[in-house]
Coordinates of N, CA, C and O and ligand atoms in Angstrom, one line a residue:
X210 N -13.7 -25.2 51.8 CA -12.5 -24.8 51.9 C -12.5 -23.3 50.9 O -13.9 -22.6 50.0
X211 N -11.5 -22.4 51.2 CA -12.0 -21.4 51.0 C -11.6 -21.4 49.8 O -10.7 -22.0 49.2
X212 N -12.2 -20.7 48.3 CA -11.6 -20.4 46.8 C -10.4 -19.4 47.1 O -10.1 -18.7 47.9
X213 N -9.2 -20.4 46.5 CA -8.1 -19.3 46.5 C -8.2 -18.4 45.2 O -8.7 -19.0 44.5
X214 N -6.8 -17.6 45.4 CA -7.2 -16.6 44.4 C -5.6 -16.9 43.4 O -4.8 -16.9 44.7
X215 N -5.9 -16.8 42.5 CA -4.2 -16.9 40.9 C -5.0 -15.5 40.6 O -5.6 -15.2 40.2
X216 N -3.4 -15.0 40.9 CA -3.0 -13.7 40.5 C -2.6 -14.0 38.7 O -1.0 -14.6 39.1
X217 N -3.0 -14.3 37.9 CA -1.2 -13.8 36.5 C -1.0 -12.7 35.8 O -2.0 -11.7 35.7
X218 N 0.2 -12.4 35.9 CA 1.0 -11.8 35.7 C 1.2 -11.7 34.3 O 2.5 -12.3 33.8
X219 N 0.8 -10.8 33.0 CA 1.2 -12.0 32.1 C 2.5 -10.5 31.4 O 2.6 -9.3 31.2
X220 N 3.8 -11.3 31.4 CA 5.2 -9.8 30.8 C 5.7 -10.2 29.8 O 7.2 -10.0 29.4
X221 N 5.2 -10.3 28.9 CA 5.5 -10.1 28.1 C 4.2 -9.2 26.5 O 3.3 -9.1 26.9
X222 N 5.0 -8.4 26.1 CA 4.2 -6.9 24.9 C 2.9 -7.6 24.2 O 2.2 -7.6 24.0
X223 N 3.4 -9.9 23.6 CA 2.3 -10.3 22.9 C 1.4 -10.2 23.9 O 1.5 -11.5 24.5
X224 N 0.3 -9.8 23.3 CA -0.8 -10.2 24.7 C -1.5 -11.8 24.7 O -1.8 -12.4 25.6
X225 N -1.1 -12.3 22.7 CA -1.8 -14.1 23.2 C 0.0 -14.4 22.4 O -0.7 -15.7 22.0
X226 N 0.9 -14.3 23.4 CA 2.2 -14.6 22.8 C 2.8 -16.2 23.7 O 1.1 -16.4 24.1
X227 N 3.0 -17.0 22.8 CA 4.0 -17.6 24.2 C 3.5 -18.4 25.6 O 2.3 -19.1 26.0
X228 N 4.0 -17.7 25.3 CA 4.7 -17.1 27.6 C 2.5 -16.8 28.0 O 2.3 -17.3 28.8
X229 N 2.0 -15.7 27.0 CA 0.7 -15.8 28.0 C -0.2 -17.6 27.7 O -0.8 -17.4 28.3
X230 N 0.3 -18.2 26.5 CA -0.8 -19.3 26.5 C -0.2 -20.8 27.2 O -1.4 -20.8 28.0
X231 N 1.0 -20.3 27.9 CA 1.5 -21.2 29.0 C 0.7 -20.6 30.0 O 0.1 -21.7 31.0
X232 N 0.6 -19.0 30.4 CA 0.3 -19.1 31.2 C -1.2 -19.1 31.5 O -2.5 -19.5 32.1
X233 N -1.8 -19.7 30.4 CA -3.6 -19.6 30.8 C -3.5 -21.2 30.4 O -4.8 -21.2 31.3
X234 N -2.5 -21.7 30.2 CA -2.5 -22.9 30.9 C -3.3 -22.8 32.0 O -3.7 -24.2 32.6
X235 N -2.0 -22.7 32.5 CA -2.3 -22.3 34.0 C -3.9 -22.1 34.6 O -4.3 -23.6 36.0
X236 N -3.6 -21.3 33.8 CA -5.0 -20.9 35.0 C -6.1 -21.2 34.4 O -7.1 -22.0 35.7
X237 N -6.2 -22.5 33.3 CA -7.2 -23.2 33.4 C -7.0 -24.7 34.1 O -8.4 -24.8 34.5
X238 N -5.9 -24.8 34.6 CA -5.7 -26.0 35.6 C -6.5 -25.1 36.6 O -6.8 -26.6 37.6
X239 N -5.7 -24.7 36.4 CA -6.6 -23.1 38.5 C -7.7 -23.4 38.9 O -7.9 -23.5 40.0
X240 N -8.2 -22.8 37.5 CA -9.6 -22.4 37.3 C -9.9 -24.6 37.6 O -11.6 -24.8 38.0
X241 N -9.7 -25.8 37.0 CA -10.0 -26.8 37.0 C -10.5 -27.6 38.8 O -11.0 -27.8 39.1
X242 N -9.7 -26.4 39.7 CA -9.0 -26.9 40.8 C -10.5 -26.2 41.5 O -10.1 -25.9 42.8
X243 N -11.2 -25.9 40.9 CA -11.4 -24.8 42.1 C -10.9 -23.0 42.3 O -11.8 -22.4 42.6
X244 N -10.3 -22.8 41.9 CA -9.2 -21.4 41.9 C -10.3 -20.5 40.9 O -10.8 -20.3 39.8
X245 N -10.2 -19.0 41.7 CA -11.1 -18.1 40.6 C -9.1 -17.6 40.5 O -8.6 -16.7 41.2
X246 N -9.9 -17.0 38.8 CA -7.6 -16.2 38.6 C -8.8 -15.1 37.9 O -9.7 -14.5 37.3
X247 N -7.6 -14.2 38.1 CA -7.7 -12.4 37.6 C -6.6 -13.0 36.9 O -5.4 -12.7 37.5
X248 N -6.3 -11.9 34.8 CA -5.5 -11.8 34.8 C -4.7 -9.6 34.5 O -5.5 -9.9 34.5
X249 N -3.1 -10.2 34.5 CA -3.4 -8.8 34.6 C -1.6 -8.7 33.2 O -1.0 -9.5 33.5
X250 N -2.1 -8.1 32.4 CA -1.5 -7.9 31.1 C -0.4 -6.4 31.4 O -0.9 -5.1 31.6
X251 N 0.2 -6.7 32.0 CA 1.6 -5.8 32.4 C 1.7 -4.2 31.4 O 2.2 -3.4 31.8
X252 N 2.1 -5.0 30.4 CA 2.2 -3.5 29.1 C 1.8 -2.8 28.4 O 1.7 -1.9 28.7
X253 N 0.0 -2.9 29.5 CA -1.3 -2.9 29.0 C -1.5 -1.7 30.4 O -1.7 -1.5 30.5
X254 N -0.5 -1.7 30.6 CA 0.1 -0.7 32.6 C 0.4 0.3 32.5 O 1.9 0.3 31.8
X255 N 0.6 1.5 33.1 CA 1.5 2.2 33.3 C 2.1 2.0 34.2 O 1.1 2.3 36.0
X256 N 3.2 1.3 34.4 CA 4.1 0.9 35.3 C 5.2 1.3 34.9 O 5.6 0.9 34.4
X257 N 6.2 2.5 36.3 CA 7.4 2.5 35.3 C 8.3 2.0 37.0 O 7.4 1.1 37.8
X258 N 9.8 1.8 36.5 CA 10.8 1.5 36.9 C 11.1 1.8 38.6 O 10.8 3.2 38.5
X259 N 11.1 1.4 39.4 CA 12.2 1.8 40.9 C 13.4 2.6 40.6 O 13.5 2.7 39.8
X260 N 12.9 3.8 41.1 CA 13.0 5.1 41.2 C 14.7 5.1 42.5 O 15.4 6.3 42.4
X261 N 14.1 3.8 43.5 CA 15.1 3.7 44.1 C 15.0 5.2 46.0 O 15.8 5.8 45.9
X262 N 13.2 5.5 45.6 CA 13.8 7.0 46.9 C 13.6 6.0 48.1 O 13.7 6.5 49.0
X263 N 13.7 4.7 48.5 CA 13.1 4.3 49.1 C 12.4 4.7 50.5 O 12.0 4.0 51.4
X264 N 11.4 5.3 50.1 CA 10.4 6.1 51.0 C 9.4 4.2 51.2 O 8.9 4.7 52.5
X265 N 9.4 3.6 50.9 CA 8.9 2.3 50.8 C 9.4 1.8 52.3 O 8.8 0.4 53.1
X266 N 10.8 1.6 52.1 CA 11.4 1.1 53.0 C 11.4 1.5 54.7 O 12.2 1.4 55.5
X267 N 10.5 2.3 54.8 CA 10.6 3.6 55.9 C 10.1 3.1 57.0 O 9.0 2.7 56.1
X268 N 10.6 3.6 58.6 CA 9.3 2.9 59.1 C 7.7 3.8 59.1 O 8.0 4.9 58.3
X269 N 7.2 3.3 59.6 CA 5.3 3.5 59.0 C 5.5 3.7 57.6 O 4.1 5.1 57.4
X270 N 6.2 3.1 57.2 CA 6.1 3.7 55.5 C 4.2 3.5 55.0 O 3.8 2.6 55.0
X271 N 3.7 4.2 54.4 CA 2.3 3.8 53.6 C 2.8 3.6 52.4 O 1.6 3.0 51.7
X272 N 3.6 3.4 51.4 CA 3.9 2.1 50.6 C 4.9 2.7 49.7 O 5.4 3.7 50.0
X273 N 4.3 2.4 48.5 CA 5.6 3.3 47.3 C 5.1 4.6 46.7 O 3.9 4.9 47.0
X274 N 5.9 5.6 46.6 CA 5.6 6.8 46.3 C 5.1 7.1 44.8 O 5.0 8.6 44.7
X275 N 5.4 6.0 44.1 CA 5.4 6.2 42.7 C 3.2 6.0 42.5 O 2.8 4.8 42.6
X276 N 2.7 7.5 42.0 CA 1.8 6.7 41.6 C 1.2 6.6 40.7 O 0.3 7.0 39.6
X277 N 1.7 5.0 40.2 CA 1.0 4.2 38.9 C -0.1 3.4 39.2 O -0.3 2.8 40.4
X278 N 0.1 2.2 38.2 CA -0.6 2.0 38.2 C -0.7 0.8 38.8 O -1.2 -0.4 39.2
X279 N 0.7 0.4 39.9 CA 1.3 -0.7 40.6 C 0.6 -0.5 41.7 O 0.8 -1.5 42.7
X280 N -0.3 1.1 41.7 CA -0.5 0.8 43.4 C -1.8 -0.5 44.0 O -2.0 -0.7 45.2
X281 N -2.9 0.2 42.5 CA -3.6 -1.5 42.3 C -3.1 -2.8 42.5 O -3.7 -3.4 42.8
X282 N -2.3 -2.8 41.8 CA -1.7 -4.3 41.4 C -1.2 -5.1 43.8 O -1.4 -5.8 43.0
X283 N -0.5 -4.3 43.3 CA 0.3 -4.3 45.0 C -0.8 -5.3 46.2 O -1.1 -6.5 46.1
X284 N -2.3 -4.2 46.4 CA -3.2 -4.8 47.0 C -4.1 -5.8 46.1 O -4.5 -6.8 47.1
X285 N -4.1 -6.4 44.9 CA -4.7 -7.6 44.4 C -3.4 -8.5 44.2 O -3.6 -9.9 45.1
X286 N -2.5 -8.2 44.9 CA -0.6 -9.1 44.9 C -0.8 -9.9 46.2 O -0.4 -10.9 46.8
X287 N -1.0 -8.6 47.1 CA -1.2 -9.0 48.8 C -2.7 -10.5 49.2 O -3.0 -11.1 49.4
X288 N -4.1 -9.6 48.2 CA -5.1 -10.5 48.4 C -4.9 -12.3 47.6 O -5.6 -13.2 48.3
X289 N -4.2 -12.5 47.1 CA -4.1 -13.3 45.9 C -3.1 -14.8 46.8 O -2.5 -14.1 47.7
X290 N -3.5 -16.1 47.2 CA -3.0 -17.4 47.6 C -1.8 -17.4 46.8 O -0.9 -18.1 47.1
X291 N -1.7 -17.1 45.5 CA -0.8 -18.4 44.1 C -0.8 -16.3 43.0 O -1.5 -15.9 43.3
X292 N 0.2 -16.7 42.9 CA 0.7 -15.3 41.3 C 1.6 -16.2 40.4 O 2.5 -17.8 40.3
X293 N 0.7 -16.3 38.8 CA 1.8 -17.2 38.1 C 2.2 -15.9 37.5 O 1.6 -14.7 36.8
X294 N 3.7 -16.0 37.1 CA 4.1 -14.9 36.2 C 4.5 -15.2 34.7 O 5.3 -16.0 35.1
X295 N 4.4 -14.9 34.0 CA 4.7 -15.8 32.5 C 5.5 -14.1 31.6 O 5.2 -13.4 32.1
X296 N 6.3 -15.0 31.3 CA 7.6 -14.1 31.3 C 8.2 -14.7 29.3 O 8.7 -15.4 29.6
X297 N 8.6 -14.1 28.4 CA 9.6 -14.0 27.5 C 10.9 -13.8 27.1 O 11.3 -13.1 28.4
X298 N 11.9 -15.2 27.2 CA 13.0 -15.1 27.7 C 14.0 -13.1 26.1 O 13.1 -13.7 25.1
X299 N 13.5 -12.9 27.0 CA 14.9 -11.3 25.6 C 16.1 -11.0 26.8 O 16.3 -10.8 26.8
X300 N 16.7 -10.8 25.7 CA 17.9 -11.0 25.8 C 18.6 -11.5 26.3 O 19.5 -11.2 28.1
X301 N 18.5 -13.1 26.9 CA 19.1 -13.8 27.7 C 18.3 -13.6 29.3 O 19.6 -14.6 30.2
X302 N 18.0 -13.1 29.1 CA 17.0 -13.2 30.9 C 15.1 -13.1 30.6 O 14.9 -13.4 29.5
X303 N 15.1 -12.1 31.3 CA 13.2 -12.1 31.8 C 13.5 -10.6 30.8 O 13.7 -10.2 30.8
X304 N 11.4 -10.0 30.4 CA 11.7 -9.4 29.6 C 11.5 -8.3 31.1 O 11.7 -8.7 32.0
X305 N 11.7 -6.8 30.2 CA 11.9 -5.8 30.9 C 10.5 -5.4 31.4 O 10.8 -4.9 33.1
X306 N 9.6 -6.1 31.4 CA 7.9 -5.5 32.2 C 8.1 -6.4 33.2 O 8.0 -6.5 34.2
X307 N 8.6 -7.3 33.3 CA 8.5 -9.0 34.1 C 9.2 -8.5 35.3 O 9.3 -7.6 36.3
X308 N 11.3 -7.4 34.5 CA 11.4 -7.3 35.7 C 11.0 -5.6 36.2 O 11.4 -6.2 38.1
X309 N 10.7 -5.1 35.9 CA 9.8 -3.6 36.4 C 9.3 -4.3 37.3 O 9.5 -3.5 38.3
X310 N 8.2 -5.2 37.6 CA 7.4 -5.3 38.0 C 7.7 -6.2 39.5 O 6.9 -5.7 40.5
X311 N 8.9 -6.9 39.3 CA 9.9 -7.9 40.3 C 10.0 -6.4 40.8 O 10.0 -6.4 42.5
X312 N 10.9 -5.7 40.7 CA 11.6 -4.4 41.0 C 10.5 -3.4 41.9 O 10.7 -3.2 43.4
X313 N 9.5 -3.5 41.7 CA 8.7 -3.1 42.0 C 7.6 -3.3 43.3 O 7.4 -3.0 44.9
X314 N 8.4 -4.7 43.2 CA 7.4 -5.6 44.5 C 9.0 -5.3 45.8 O 8.1 -5.6 47.0
X315 N 9.7 -4.6 45.5 CA 10.3 -4.5 46.7 C 9.6 -3.4 47.3 O 9.8 -3.8 49.0
X316 N 8.5 -2.9 47.1 CA 7.9 -2.2 48.2 C 6.6 -2.7 48.8 O 5.8 -2.5 50.0
X317 N 6.2 -4.1 48.5 CA 5.2 -4.7 49.1 C 5.0 -4.4 50.5 O 4.0 -5.2 51.5
X318 N 6.2 -5.4 51.2 CA 5.9 -5.2 52.4 C 5.8 -3.9 53.3 O 5.2 -3.7 54.4
X319 N 6.1 -3.0 52.7 CA 4.7 -1.2 53.0 C 3.6 -1.3 53.2 O 2.6 -0.6 54.0
X320 N 2.6 -2.2 52.7 CA 1.6 -2.8 52.0 C 0.5 -3.6 53.0 O -0.3 -3.7 53.2
X321 N 1.6 -4.9 53.4 CA 0.9 -5.5 54.7 C 2.8 -6.3 54.9 O 3.7 -6.1 54.6
X322 N 2.2 -7.1 56.1 CA 3.6 -7.7 57.4 C 3.7 -8.7 56.7 O 2.7 -9.8 55.9
X323 N 5.2 -9.3 56.2 CA 5.5 -10.9 55.5 C 4.7 -10.3 54.3 O 3.5 -12.1 54.0
X324 N 4.3 -10.1 53.4 CA 3.0 -9.9 52.1 C 3.5 -11.3 51.3 O 2.8 -12.5 50.1
X325 N 5.1 -11.7 51.4 CA 5.3 -12.4 50.7 C 5.0 -13.8 50.4 O 5.3 -15.1 50.3
X326 N 5.1 -14.5 52.2 CA 5.2 -15.0 53.4 C 4.0 -16.5 52.8 O 2.9 -15.7 52.5
X327 N 4.2 -17.5 52.4 CA 2.6 -18.7 51.6 C 2.2 -18.7 50.6 O 0.9 -19.2 49.8
X328 N 3.0 -17.0 49.8 CA 2.1 -17.5 48.5 C 2.7 -18.6 47.5 O 4.2 -19.0 47.6
X329 N 2.4 -19.7 47.0 CA 2.6 -20.4 46.1 C 3.0 -19.4 44.6 O 1.7 -18.7 44.4
X330 N 4.0 -19.5 44.3 CA 4.1 -18.7 42.7 C 4.8 -19.6 41.3 O 5.5 -20.9 42.0
X331 N 3.9 -20.3 40.5 CA 4.4 -20.2 39.3 C 4.5 -19.6 38.0 O 4.5 -18.2 37.6
X332 N 5.7 -20.5 37.6 CA 6.6 -19.6 36.6 C 6.5 -20.0 34.8 O 6.8 -21.4 35.1
X333 N 6.3 -19.2 33.8 CA 5.9 -19.5 32.6 C 6.7 -18.7 32.1 O 6.6 -17.7 31.9
X334 N 7.7 -19.6 31.0 CA 8.5 -19.1 30.4 C 9.1 -20.0 28.4 O 8.8 -20.6 28.6
X335 N 8.7 -18.9 27.9 CA 8.8 -19.6 26.4 C 10.7 -18.7 25.4 O 10.6 -17.8 26.5
X336 N 10.8 -19.0 24.8 CA 12.5 -18.8 24.0 C 12.1 -19.4 23.2 O 11.8 -20.2 22.3
X337 N 13.5 -18.5 22.0 CA 13.1 -19.1 20.3 C 13.8 -19.9 20.2 O 14.2 -21.1 19.2
X338 N 15.2 -20.0 21.2 CA 16.5 -20.6 21.1 C 15.9 -22.4 21.4 O 14.7 -22.7 21.9
X339 N 16.8 -23.3 21.4 CA 16.6 -25.2 21.5 C 16.1 -24.9 22.6 O 15.7 -25.5 23.2
X340 N 17.4 -24.8 23.6 CA 17.1 -25.1 25.3 C 17.0 -24.0 26.2 O 17.7 -23.2 26.0
X341 N 16.8 -24.1 27.6 CA 16.8 -23.6 28.3 C 17.6 -22.8 28.9 O 18.3 -21.4 29.0
X342 N 19.6 -23.6 28.2 CA 20.1 -22.8 28.7 C 21.0 -21.8 28.0 O 21.4 -20.7 27.4
X343 N 21.2 -22.0 26.6 CA 21.5 -21.6 24.9 C 20.7 -20.9 25.1 O 21.3 -19.1 24.4
X344 N 19.1 -20.7 25.0 CA 18.5 -19.6 25.1 C 18.4 -18.5 26.4 O 18.1 -16.9 26.0
X345 N 19.5 -19.1 27.5 CA 19.8 -17.4 28.6 C 18.4 -18.2 29.9 O 17.7 -17.2 30.6
X346 N 17.3 -19.0 29.4 CA 16.0 -18.9 29.9 C 16.5 -19.1 31.3 O 15.8 -18.4 32.2
X347 N 17.6 -20.4 32.3 CA 17.9 -20.1 33.3 C 18.6 -19.4 33.6 O 18.2 -19.4 34.7
X348 N 18.9 -17.7 32.8 CA 19.4 -16.7 33.7 C 18.0 -16.1 34.4 O 18.2 -16.2 35.9
X349 N 16.8 -16.4 33.7 CA 15.7 -15.7 34.4 C 14.7 -16.7 36.0 O 14.7 -16.3 36.6
X350 N 15.1 -17.8 34.8 CA 15.1 -18.5 35.9 C 15.8 -18.9 37.5 O 14.7 -19.3 38.5
X351 N 17.0 -18.7 38.0 CA 17.4 -18.7 38.6 C 17.2 -17.3 39.8 O 17.1 -17.3 40.4
X352 N 17.0 -15.8 38.6 CA 16.9 -15.0 38.9 C 15.4 -15.3 39.9 O 15.5 -14.5 41.2
X353 N 14.3 -15.3 39.2 CA 12.8 -16.2 39.8 C 13.4 -17.1 40.9 O 12.8 -16.7 42.7
X354 N 14.3 -18.6 41.5 CA 14.5 -18.9 42.4 C 15.4 -18.3 43.4 O 14.6 -18.2 44.1
X355 N 16.1 -17.3 43.2 CA 16.8 -16.6 43.8 C 15.8 -15.5 44.8 O 16.1 -15.0 46.2
X356 N 14.9 -15.0 43.8 CA 14.3 -13.1 45.0 C 13.5 -14.3 45.6 O 12.9 -13.8 46.5
X357 N 12.4 -15.5 45.1 CA 11.4 -16.1 45.8 C 11.8 -16.7 47.2 O 11.5 -16.3 47.6
X358 N 12.8 -17.3 47.2 CA 13.7 -18.4 47.9 C 13.9 -17.2 49.1 O 13.5 -17.3 49.7
X359 N 14.7 -16.1 48.6 CA 14.7 -14.7 49.4 C 13.7 -13.9 50.4 O 13.5 -13.8 51.2
X360 N 11.9 -14.1 49.9 CA 11.0 -13.2 50.3 C 10.5 -14.4 50.9 O 9.6 -14.4 51.6
X361 N 10.6 -16.0 51.3 CA 9.9 -16.5 51.9 C 8.7 -17.3 50.8 O 7.6 -17.8 51.9
X362 N 8.5 -16.7 49.8 CA 7.7 -17.2 49.5 C 7.9 -18.4 48.2 O 9.2 -18.9 48.5
X363 N 7.2 -19.1 47.6 CA 7.3 -20.5 47.4 C 7.3 -21.2 46.1 O 5.6 -20.4 46.1
X364 N 8.2 -21.5 45.0 CA 8.1 -21.7 43.8 C 7.2 -23.5 43.6 O 7.6 -24.1 43.9
X365 N 6.4 -22.9 43.2 CA 5.3 -24.2 43.0 C 6.6 -24.8 41.5 O 5.9 -26.2 41.6
X366 N 6.0 -24.8 41.0 CA 6.6 -24.7 39.4 C 6.6 -23.9 39.0 O 6.6 -22.9 38.8
X367 N 7.8 -24.6 37.8 CA 7.8 -24.0 35.9 C 8.4 -25.0 35.0 O 9.1 -25.1 34.9
X368 N 7.3 -24.1 34.3 CA 7.1 -24.6 33.4 C 7.7 -23.4 31.8 O 7.9 -22.4 31.5
X369 N 8.9 -24.2 31.0 CA 9.2 -23.0 30.1 C 9.7 -24.6 28.9 O 10.0 -25.3 28.8
X370 N 9.5 -23.5 27.8 CA 9.6 -24.9 26.2 C 10.6 -23.6 25.2 O 10.0 -22.1 25.3
X371 N 10.3 -24.2 24.2 CA 11.1 -23.3 23.0 C 9.9 -22.8 22.3 O 8.7 -23.9 21.8
X372 N 10.0 -21.9 21.8 CA 8.5 -21.7 20.4 C 8.8 -19.6 20.0 O 9.8 -19.2 21.2
X373 N 9.3 -19.3 19.0 CA 9.3 -18.4 18.2 C 8.1 -17.9 17.9 O 8.3 -16.5 18.7
X374 N 7.5 -17.5 17.0 CA 6.0 -17.4 15.9 C 5.0 -17.2 17.4 O 5.5 -18.5 17.8
X375 N 4.5 -16.4 17.7 CA 3.0 -16.2 18.6 C 2.0 -17.7 18.6 O 2.0 -17.7 17.7
X376 N 2.0 -18.1 19.6 CA 0.9 -19.2 19.4 C 1.3 -21.1 19.4 O 1.0 -21.6 19.2
X377 N 3.0 -20.6 18.2 CA 3.9 -21.8 17.9 C 3.8 -22.9 19.4 O 4.0 -24.0 19.6
X378 N 3.5 -22.3 20.6 CA 4.1 -23.2 22.0 C 2.8 -24.3 22.3 O 2.9 -25.8 22.7
X379 N 1.9 -23.6 21.1 CA 1.3 -24.7 21.8 C 0.7 -26.1 20.7 O 0.2 -27.1 21.5
X380 N 1.9 -25.7 19.6 CA 2.0 -27.4 18.9 C 2.6 -28.0 20.2 O 3.2 -30.0 19.4
X381 N 2.8 -27.9 21.3 CA 4.2 -28.9 22.1 C 3.4 -29.1 23.3 O 3.1 -28.0 23.8
X382 N 2.9 -30.0 22.9 CA 1.9 -30.7 23.9 C 2.1 -31.0 25.6 O 1.5 -31.4 25.7
X383 N 2.9 -31.2 25.5 CA 3.9 -32.3 26.8 C 3.9 -30.8 27.2 O 3.1 -30.8 28.6
X384 N 4.4 -29.4 27.2 CA 4.2 -28.8 28.0 C 3.2 -27.5 28.3 O 2.9 -27.3 29.8
X385 N 2.4 -27.8 27.1 CA 1.2 -27.8 27.4 C -0.1 -28.2 28.7 O -0.5 -27.6 29.8
X386 N -0.2 -30.1 28.8 CA -0.1 -30.6 30.3 C 0.5 -30.2 31.6 O 0.2 -29.8 32.0
X387 N 2.1 -29.9 31.1 CA 2.5 -30.1 32.4 C 2.1 -28.1 33.2 O 2.3 -28.7 34.5
X388 N 2.0 -27.6 31.7 CA 1.2 -25.8 32.4 C -0.2 -26.3 33.0 O -0.7 -25.4 34.2
X389 N -1.0 -27.1 32.3 CA -1.7 -27.2 33.0 C -2.3 -27.8 34.9 O -2.7 -27.5 35.2
X390 N -1.3 -28.7 34.4 CA -1.0 -30.1 35.7 C -0.1 -29.0 37.2 O -0.7 -28.8 38.1
X391 N 0.3 -27.9 36.5 CA 1.1 -26.6 37.6 C 0.1 -25.7 38.3 O 0.3 -25.5 39.3
X392 N -1.4 -25.0 37.2 CA -1.8 -24.7 37.7 C -2.9 -25.4 38.3 O -3.0 -24.9 39.6
X393 N -3.1 -26.2 38.2 CA -3.9 -27.9 39.4 C -3.3 -27.9 41.1 O -3.7 -27.6 41.8
X394 N -2.2 -28.1 40.7 CA -0.9 -27.9 41.3 C -0.8 -27.0 42.7 O -1.1 -27.3 43.8
X395 N -1.3 -26.3 41.9 CA -1.3 -24.4 42.9 C -2.4 -24.4 44.0 O -2.4 -23.2 45.2
X396 N -3.1 -24.8 43.1 CA -4.9 -25.1 43.6 C -4.9 -25.9 45.3 O -6.0 -26.2 46.4
X397 N -3.3 -26.9 44.9 CA -4.2 -28.0 46.2 C -3.1 -27.8 47.3 O -2.8 -28.6 48.5
X398 N -2.2 -27.4 47.0 CA -1.0 -27.0 48.0 C -1.5 -26.0 49.8 O -2.9 -25.0 49.1
Ligands
FMN1614 C1 13.5 -8.5 21.9 C2 13.9 -9.6 22.0 C3 14.9 -10.6 22.2 C4 14.6 -12.6 22.7 N1 15.7 -12.6 23.1 C5 16.1 -14.2 23.2 C6 17.0 -14.5 23.6 O1 18.3 -13.2 24.4 N2 17.1 -15.7 23.8 C7 15.9 -16.5 23.1 O2 16.5 -18.1 23.2 N3 14.6 -16.0 22.1 C8 14.5 -14.4 22.3 N4 13.8 -13.7 21.7 C9 12.8 -14.8 21.3 C10 11.5 -14.9 22.5 O3 12.2 -15.6 23.5 C11 10.6 -16.4 22.2 O4 9.8 -15.7 20.5 C12 9.2 -16.1 23.1 O5 8.2 -17.5 22.3 C13 8.3 -15.0 22.5 O6 7.1 -15.0 23.9 P1 6.2 -14.5 24.2 O7 5.3 -14.9 22.5 O8 5.2 -14.8 25.1 O9 5.9 -12.9 24.1 C14 13.9 -12.6 21.7 C15 12.7 -11.8 21.0 C16 12.8 -10.5 21.2 C17 11.6 -10.0 20.8

């Protein structure tokens, strides 16, 4: 059987924060299922917002016109069988880093026909408030559902939980296990 490639995209500025910890658990689960995992820390990259030039949407486009670090990420996204997207809740939705990454994925079809089709996607989110509604996490989850449903990729699962200080999520054994199981599931489909 072909080794599955999983690409993890960390959308928090906290490299070792709560959403990154959940993403790492997903990665561990995926590795236990035999996958090869690569992690990209978006904050550490030079990725600017989409400028709506529409160069990527033109016939025979060669891709996004912005010569930044998304160029290498586009190729990795295409190569991967599954993506893990991890984000904290910032102001009742996903972090800006995560949203800029999503916007820039508008250009993906210029690199490969149907680049989203068949991709398995796992979402990991954390928030400081008590639950997914009061924290605003649901707004981001809904965005992921709409966006990836629209692009014909497949959300394999979403794990999310409450934690304010960096590392606090580790004490939530239930969600840590759920994240591990989700990673394993990514390799099974
Ligand atoms: C700028 C900023 C905005 C935040 N906004 C919210 C919010 O709207 N709702 C919420 O529940 N928590 C909010 N939080 C708390 C974070 O979501 C929480 O600490 C989360 O676990 C951080 O994840 P991380 O460690 O992966 O960065 C905010 C934190 C920051 C720094």
